Each structure stands twice: as C-alpha cells, then as structure tokens.
C-alpha cells in the first residue's frame, strides 16, 4: 500500500484431492513489511535505541568474558562451568548476538 509505505505479499497453497477438487487444508499466508526503515524522526530514535542496546549487549559479553578469564585463572574451566548461571548467561548472550546479526543483515538487505 503506497499511502502507508507498507508492502504486502501473499502465499497461497492449495491442496487438491484425487478428483481434482480443492480440499479444506488450503492455506493463505499474508505478511507485510515496511521497507523504508529510517525515514521519520521516530525511526532515528529507534536506531539510537538499537545502537544503545547493541552496546549494552557487547558490554555484557565482555563482562562475561572477563568473568570466564578470571575464574579459569583461579580454578580452571570446571570452576566456571560448575554454575548453571554461567550457562544461562552464555546462552542469552549468544541468542542476543544472533538476533543482532539477523537485524543487521535485514537492514543491509533493505538498503541494498
């Protein structure tokens, strides 16, 4: 829709029986996307918040890396991985970094 600067795409899937008639398992997927990510002032506020969040995630990762190094120096890998919280921290940081990578790839794709 040009007025709302939103683009939509539709995926229709029909299932045909042996007689050639469509069956009840037909599906329709409708999705919309905004392809102009940074056009209005509020979009730049979102960009600033995204960059701030990325910085905080990087800080959290560096803090966890520092914790890993200091624990390994004093007690070995077993001491660090004996706590369940460290597994949760590593998993959380990995998931957030994967989201950041996907977001950056999406933004680069939109601007190419």
Short mmCIF file of N, CA and C in Angstrom, two decimals:
data_model
loop_
_atom_site.label_atom_id
_atom_site.label_comp_id
_atom_site.label_asym_id
_atom_site.label_seq_id
_atom_site.Cartn_x
_atom_site.Cartn_y
_atom_site.Cartn_z
N UNK A 1 0.85 -1.16 0.00
CA UNK A 1 0.00 0.00 0.00
C UNK A 1 0.90 1.23 0.00
N UNK A 2 0.90 1.96 -1.06
CA UNK A 2 1.78 3.11 -1.21
C UNK A 2 1.51 4.23 -0.23
N UNK A 3 0.27 4.45 0.14
CA UNK A 3 -0.05 5.54 1.06
C UNK A 3 0.55 5.32 2.44
N UNK A 4 0.59 4.07 2.88
CA UNK A 4 1.10 3.76 4.21
C UNK A 4 2.54 3.27 4.17
N UNK A 5 3.17 3.31 3.00
CA UNK A 5 4.55 2.88 2.79
C UNK A 5 4.78 1.48 3.34
N UNK A 6 3.81 0.61 3.12
CA UNK A 6 3.88 -0.77 3.56
C UNK A 6 3.65 -1.67 2.35
N UNK A 7 4.42 -2.71 2.26
CA UNK A 7 4.31 -3.65 1.16
C UNK A 7 3.89 -5.00 1.72
N UNK A 8 3.01 -5.66 1.01
CA UNK A 8 2.50 -6.96 1.46
C UNK A 8 2.76 -8.01 0.40
N UNK A 9 2.88 -9.23 0.86
CA UNK A 9 2.99 -10.35 -0.06
C UNK A 9 2.14 -11.49 0.47
N UNK A 10 1.65 -12.29 -0.46
CA UNK A 10 0.71 -13.35 -0.12
C UNK A 10 1.24 -14.66 -0.67
N UNK A 11 1.14 -15.71 0.14
CA UNK A 11 1.48 -17.06 -0.29
C UNK A 11 0.21 -17.89 -0.14
N UNK A 12 -0.27 -18.39 -1.25
CA UNK A 12 -1.46 -19.24 -1.25
C UNK A 12 -1.04 -20.67 -1.55
N UNK A 13 -1.59 -21.61 -0.79
CA UNK A 13 -1.28 -23.01 -1.01
C UNK A 13 -2.58 -23.78 -1.08
N UNK A 14 -2.77 -24.45 -2.21
CA UNK A 14 -3.98 -25.24 -2.41
C UNK A 14 -3.62 -26.72 -2.40
N UNK A 15 -4.46 -27.51 -1.79
CA UNK A 15 -4.28 -28.96 -1.77
C UNK A 15 -5.41 -29.56 -2.60
N UNK A 16 -5.01 -30.34 -3.60
CA UNK A 16 -6.00 -30.95 -4.48
C UNK A 16 -6.11 -32.43 -4.19
N UNK A 17 -7.34 -32.90 -4.14
CA UNK A 17 -7.59 -34.33 -3.96
C UNK A 17 -7.46 -35.07 -5.27
N UNK A 18 -7.68 -36.36 -5.23
CA UNK A 18 -7.56 -37.18 -6.45
C UNK A 18 -8.60 -36.80 -7.48
N UNK A 19 -9.72 -36.26 -7.05
CA UNK A 19 -10.76 -35.89 -8.00
C UNK A 19 -10.49 -34.53 -8.65
N UNK A 20 -9.50 -33.81 -8.15
CA UNK A 20 -9.18 -32.50 -8.71
C UNK A 20 -9.80 -31.35 -7.94
N UNK A 21 -10.60 -31.65 -6.93
CA UNK A 21 -11.23 -30.61 -6.12
C UNK A 21 -10.26 -30.17 -5.02
N UNK A 22 -10.39 -28.91 -4.64
CA UNK A 22 -9.56 -28.44 -3.53
C UNK A 22 -10.10 -28.99 -2.23
N UNK A 23 -9.19 -29.25 -1.30
CA UNK A 23 -9.58 -29.77 -0.01
C UNK A 23 -9.59 -28.65 1.02
N UNK A 24 -10.01 -28.95 2.22
CA UNK A 24 -10.15 -27.93 3.25
C UNK A 24 -8.80 -27.47 3.81
N UNK A 25 -7.71 -28.12 3.47
CA UNK A 25 -6.42 -27.78 4.03
C UNK A 25 -5.72 -26.66 3.25
N UNK A 26 -6.45 -25.82 2.60
CA UNK A 26 -5.86 -24.70 1.88
C UNK A 26 -5.34 -23.67 2.88
N UNK A 27 -4.21 -23.06 2.57
CA UNK A 27 -3.64 -22.08 3.49
C UNK A 27 -3.33 -20.79 2.75
N UNK A 28 -3.38 -19.71 3.48
CA UNK A 28 -3.01 -18.40 2.95
C UNK A 28 -2.16 -17.71 4.01
N UNK A 29 -1.00 -17.25 3.60
CA UNK A 29 -0.11 -16.51 4.49
C UNK A 29 0.03 -15.11 3.93
N UNK A 30 -0.33 -14.12 4.72
CA UNK A 30 -0.23 -12.72 4.31
C UNK A 30 0.70 -12.02 5.29
N UNK A 31 1.75 -11.41 4.76
CA UNK A 31 2.70 -10.70 5.60
C UNK A 31 2.96 -9.32 5.00
N UNK A 32 3.24 -8.38 5.87
CA UNK A 32 3.53 -7.02 5.43
C UNK A 32 4.88 -6.60 5.98
N UNK A 33 5.52 -5.69 5.27
CA UNK A 33 6.83 -5.20 5.70
C UNK A 33 6.95 -3.73 5.34
N UNK A 34 7.66 -3.02 6.17
CA UNK A 34 7.97 -1.61 5.91
C UNK A 34 9.40 -1.56 5.40
N UNK A 35 9.59 -1.15 4.16
CA UNK A 35 10.91 -1.20 3.55
C UNK A 35 11.70 0.10 3.66
N UNK A 36 11.13 1.12 4.22
CA UNK A 36 11.86 2.36 4.46
C UNK A 36 12.05 2.47 5.97
N UNK A 37 13.15 1.91 6.47
CA UNK A 37 13.32 1.76 7.91
C UNK A 37 13.60 3.07 8.63
N UNK A 38 14.35 3.96 8.01
CA UNK A 38 14.77 5.19 8.70
C UNK A 38 14.37 6.39 7.86
N UNK A 39 13.11 6.75 7.96
CA UNK A 39 12.59 7.87 7.17
C UNK A 39 12.10 9.01 8.06
N UNK A 40 11.48 8.71 9.17
CA UNK A 40 10.89 9.72 10.04
C UNK A 40 11.76 9.91 11.29
N UNK A 41 11.58 11.01 12.00
CA UNK A 41 12.40 11.25 13.20
C UNK A 41 12.28 10.13 14.25
N UNK A 42 11.11 9.56 14.41
CA UNK A 42 10.95 8.49 15.39
C UNK A 42 11.75 7.25 14.99
N UNK A 43 11.95 7.06 13.69
CA UNK A 43 12.76 5.94 13.24
C UNK A 43 14.21 6.11 13.69
N UNK A 44 14.69 7.34 13.72
CA UNK A 44 16.06 7.58 14.18
C UNK A 44 16.17 7.42 15.69
N UNK A 45 15.09 7.66 16.40
CA UNK A 45 15.08 7.37 17.84
C UNK A 45 15.22 5.86 18.04
N UNK A 46 14.50 5.09 17.23
CA UNK A 46 14.62 3.64 17.30
C UNK A 46 16.03 3.19 16.96
N UNK A 47 16.65 3.82 15.97
CA UNK A 47 18.03 3.49 15.62
C UNK A 47 18.97 3.77 16.79
N UNK A 48 18.78 4.90 17.46
CA UNK A 48 19.62 5.22 18.62
C UNK A 48 19.42 4.19 19.73
N UNK A 49 18.19 3.78 19.95
CA UNK A 49 17.93 2.76 20.97
C UNK A 49 18.53 1.41 20.58
N UNK A 50 18.46 1.07 19.29
CA UNK A 50 19.07 -0.18 18.83
C UNK A 50 20.59 -0.16 19.02
N UNK A 51 21.22 0.96 18.72
CA UNK A 51 22.67 1.07 18.89
C UNK A 51 23.05 1.03 20.37
N UNK A 52 22.25 1.67 21.22
CA UNK A 52 22.50 1.63 22.66
C UNK A 52 22.36 0.20 23.18
N UNK A 53 21.34 -0.49 22.74
CA UNK A 53 21.12 -1.87 23.15
C UNK A 53 22.27 -2.77 22.69
N UNK A 54 22.75 -2.55 21.46
CA UNK A 54 23.88 -3.33 20.95
C UNK A 54 25.13 -3.08 21.80
N UNK A 55 25.35 -1.83 22.17
CA UNK A 55 26.49 -1.51 23.04
C UNK A 55 26.36 -2.22 24.39
N UNK A 56 25.18 -2.21 24.98
CA UNK A 56 24.97 -2.87 26.26
C UNK A 56 25.16 -4.38 26.17
N UNK A 57 24.76 -4.96 25.07
CA UNK A 57 24.96 -6.40 24.88
C UNK A 57 26.45 -6.70 24.74
N UNK A 58 27.17 -5.86 24.00
CA UNK A 58 28.62 -6.05 23.88
C UNK A 58 29.30 -5.89 25.24
N UNK A 59 28.85 -4.94 26.03
CA UNK A 59 29.40 -4.76 27.38
C UNK A 59 29.12 -5.99 28.24
N UNK A 60 27.92 -6.53 28.15
CA UNK A 60 27.57 -7.73 28.90
C UNK A 60 28.44 -8.91 28.48
N UNK A 61 28.68 -9.04 27.18
CA UNK A 61 29.53 -10.12 26.68
C UNK A 61 30.97 -9.96 27.17
N UNK A 62 31.47 -8.74 27.17
CA UNK A 62 32.84 -8.52 27.65
C UNK A 62 32.93 -8.78 29.15
N UNK A 63 31.90 -8.44 29.89
CA UNK A 63 31.88 -8.71 31.32
C UNK A 63 31.88 -10.22 31.59
N UNK A 64 31.11 -10.95 30.80
CA UNK A 64 31.07 -12.41 30.95
C UNK A 64 32.41 -13.03 30.55
N UNK A 65 33.05 -12.49 29.52
CA UNK A 65 34.37 -12.97 29.11
C UNK A 65 35.40 -12.72 30.21
N UNK A 66 35.32 -11.54 30.83
CA UNK A 66 36.22 -11.23 31.95
C UNK A 66 35.98 -12.21 33.11
N UNK A 67 34.72 -12.49 33.39
CA UNK A 67 34.39 -13.46 34.44
C UNK A 67 34.96 -14.83 34.10
N UNK A 68 34.85 -15.25 32.84
CA UNK A 68 35.40 -16.53 32.40
C UNK A 68 36.92 -16.57 32.60
N UNK A 69 37.61 -15.52 32.18
CA UNK A 69 39.07 -15.48 32.28
C UNK A 69 39.53 -15.52 33.74
N UNK A 70 38.90 -14.72 34.59
CA UNK A 70 39.33 -14.69 35.99
C UNK A 70 39.01 -16.01 36.70
N UNK A 71 37.89 -16.63 36.37
CA UNK A 71 37.54 -17.90 37.00
C UNK A 71 38.47 -19.02 36.52
N UNK A 72 38.80 -19.02 35.23
CA UNK A 72 39.69 -20.05 34.70
C UNK A 72 41.09 -19.91 35.30
N UNK A 73 41.56 -18.69 35.47
CA UNK A 73 42.89 -18.48 36.06
C UNK A 73 42.96 -18.95 37.50
N UNK A 74 41.86 -18.80 38.22
CA UNK A 74 41.90 -19.18 39.65
C UNK A 74 41.50 -20.63 39.90
N UNK A 75 40.62 -21.19 39.07
CA UNK A 75 40.14 -22.54 39.38
C UNK A 75 39.96 -23.45 38.19
N UNK A 76 40.24 -23.02 36.98
CA UNK A 76 40.09 -23.85 35.80
C UNK A 76 38.70 -23.74 35.19
N UNK A 77 38.55 -24.41 34.04
CA UNK A 77 37.27 -24.37 33.32
C UNK A 77 36.14 -24.99 34.14
N UNK A 78 36.47 -26.01 34.90
CA UNK A 78 35.44 -26.68 35.70
C UNK A 78 34.78 -25.74 36.70
N UNK A 79 35.56 -24.80 37.24
CA UNK A 79 35.00 -23.86 38.21
C UNK A 79 34.00 -22.92 37.54
N UNK A 80 34.32 -22.50 36.32
CA UNK A 80 33.41 -21.59 35.62
C UNK A 80 32.13 -22.30 35.22
N UNK A 81 32.27 -23.50 34.68
CA UNK A 81 31.10 -24.22 34.17
C UNK A 81 30.37 -25.02 35.24
N UNK A 82 30.77 -24.89 36.49
CA UNK A 82 30.04 -25.57 37.56
C UNK A 82 28.76 -24.82 37.94
N UNK A 83 28.65 -23.56 37.52
CA UNK A 83 27.47 -22.77 37.83
C UNK A 83 26.50 -22.77 36.65
N UNK A 84 25.25 -23.06 36.94
CA UNK A 84 24.22 -23.06 35.90
C UNK A 84 24.01 -21.64 35.35
N UNK A 85 24.23 -20.64 36.18
CA UNK A 85 24.01 -19.26 35.75
C UNK A 85 24.95 -18.88 34.61
N UNK A 86 26.15 -19.43 34.60
CA UNK A 86 27.08 -19.13 33.51
C UNK A 86 26.59 -19.72 32.20
N UNK A 87 25.99 -20.91 32.25
CA UNK A 87 25.38 -21.48 31.04
C UNK A 87 24.25 -20.59 30.54
N UNK A 88 23.43 -20.10 31.45
CA UNK A 88 22.33 -19.22 31.06
C UNK A 88 22.86 -17.90 30.47
N UNK A 89 23.91 -17.35 31.09
CA UNK A 89 24.49 -16.11 30.57
C UNK A 89 25.02 -16.30 29.15
N UNK A 90 25.76 -17.37 28.94
CA UNK A 90 26.34 -17.64 27.61
C UNK A 90 25.23 -17.87 26.59
N UNK A 91 24.22 -18.62 26.95
CA UNK A 91 23.10 -18.87 26.03
C UNK A 91 22.37 -17.58 25.69
N UNK A 92 22.12 -16.76 26.70
CA UNK A 92 21.44 -15.49 26.48
C UNK A 92 22.24 -14.57 25.56
N UNK A 93 23.53 -14.45 25.82
CA UNK A 93 24.38 -13.58 25.00
C UNK A 93 24.45 -14.11 23.58
N UNK A 94 24.55 -15.42 23.40
CA UNK A 94 24.60 -16.00 22.05
C UNK A 94 23.31 -15.74 21.28
N UNK A 95 22.17 -15.89 21.95
CA UNK A 95 20.89 -15.64 21.28
C UNK A 95 20.73 -14.17 20.90
N UNK A 96 21.14 -13.29 21.80
CA UNK A 96 21.01 -11.86 21.50
C UNK A 96 21.95 -11.46 20.37
N UNK A 97 23.17 -11.99 20.37
CA UNK A 97 24.09 -11.69 19.28
C UNK A 97 23.57 -12.23 17.96
N UNK A 98 22.95 -13.40 17.96
CA UNK A 98 22.38 -13.92 16.72
C UNK A 98 21.25 -13.02 16.23
N UNK A 99 20.43 -12.49 17.16
CA UNK A 99 19.39 -11.55 16.74
C UNK A 99 20.01 -10.29 16.14
N UNK A 100 21.07 -9.78 16.76
CA UNK A 100 21.72 -8.57 16.24
C UNK A 100 22.26 -8.83 14.84
N UNK A 101 22.85 -9.99 14.62
CA UNK A 101 23.38 -10.32 13.28
C UNK A 101 22.24 -10.38 12.27
N UNK A 102 21.13 -11.03 12.64
CA UNK A 102 19.99 -11.08 11.72
C UNK A 102 19.41 -9.69 11.45
N UNK A 103 19.37 -8.85 12.45
CA UNK A 103 18.85 -7.49 12.28
C UNK A 103 19.75 -6.68 11.35
N UNK A 104 21.06 -6.79 11.54
CA UNK A 104 22.00 -6.06 10.67
C UNK A 104 21.88 -6.57 9.24
N UNK A 105 21.77 -7.88 9.06
CA UNK A 105 21.60 -8.43 7.71
C UNK A 105 20.31 -7.92 7.07
N UNK A 106 19.25 -7.81 7.85
CA UNK A 106 17.97 -7.32 7.34
C UNK A 106 18.10 -5.84 6.91
N UNK A 107 18.73 -5.03 7.75
CA UNK A 107 18.87 -3.61 7.42
C UNK A 107 19.75 -3.44 6.19
N UNK A 108 20.83 -4.21 6.10
CA UNK A 108 21.71 -4.12 4.92
C UNK A 108 20.96 -4.58 3.69
N UNK A 109 20.14 -5.63 3.79
CA UNK A 109 19.35 -6.11 2.67
C UNK A 109 18.36 -5.04 2.19
N UNK A 110 17.75 -4.33 3.12
CA UNK A 110 16.77 -3.31 2.75
C UNK A 110 17.45 -2.15 2.02
N UNK A 111 18.67 -1.79 2.45
CA UNK A 111 19.33 -0.64 1.85
C UNK A 111 20.10 -0.97 0.59
N UNK A 112 20.27 -2.26 0.26
CA UNK A 112 20.96 -2.62 -0.99
C UNK A 112 20.09 -2.48 -2.19
#
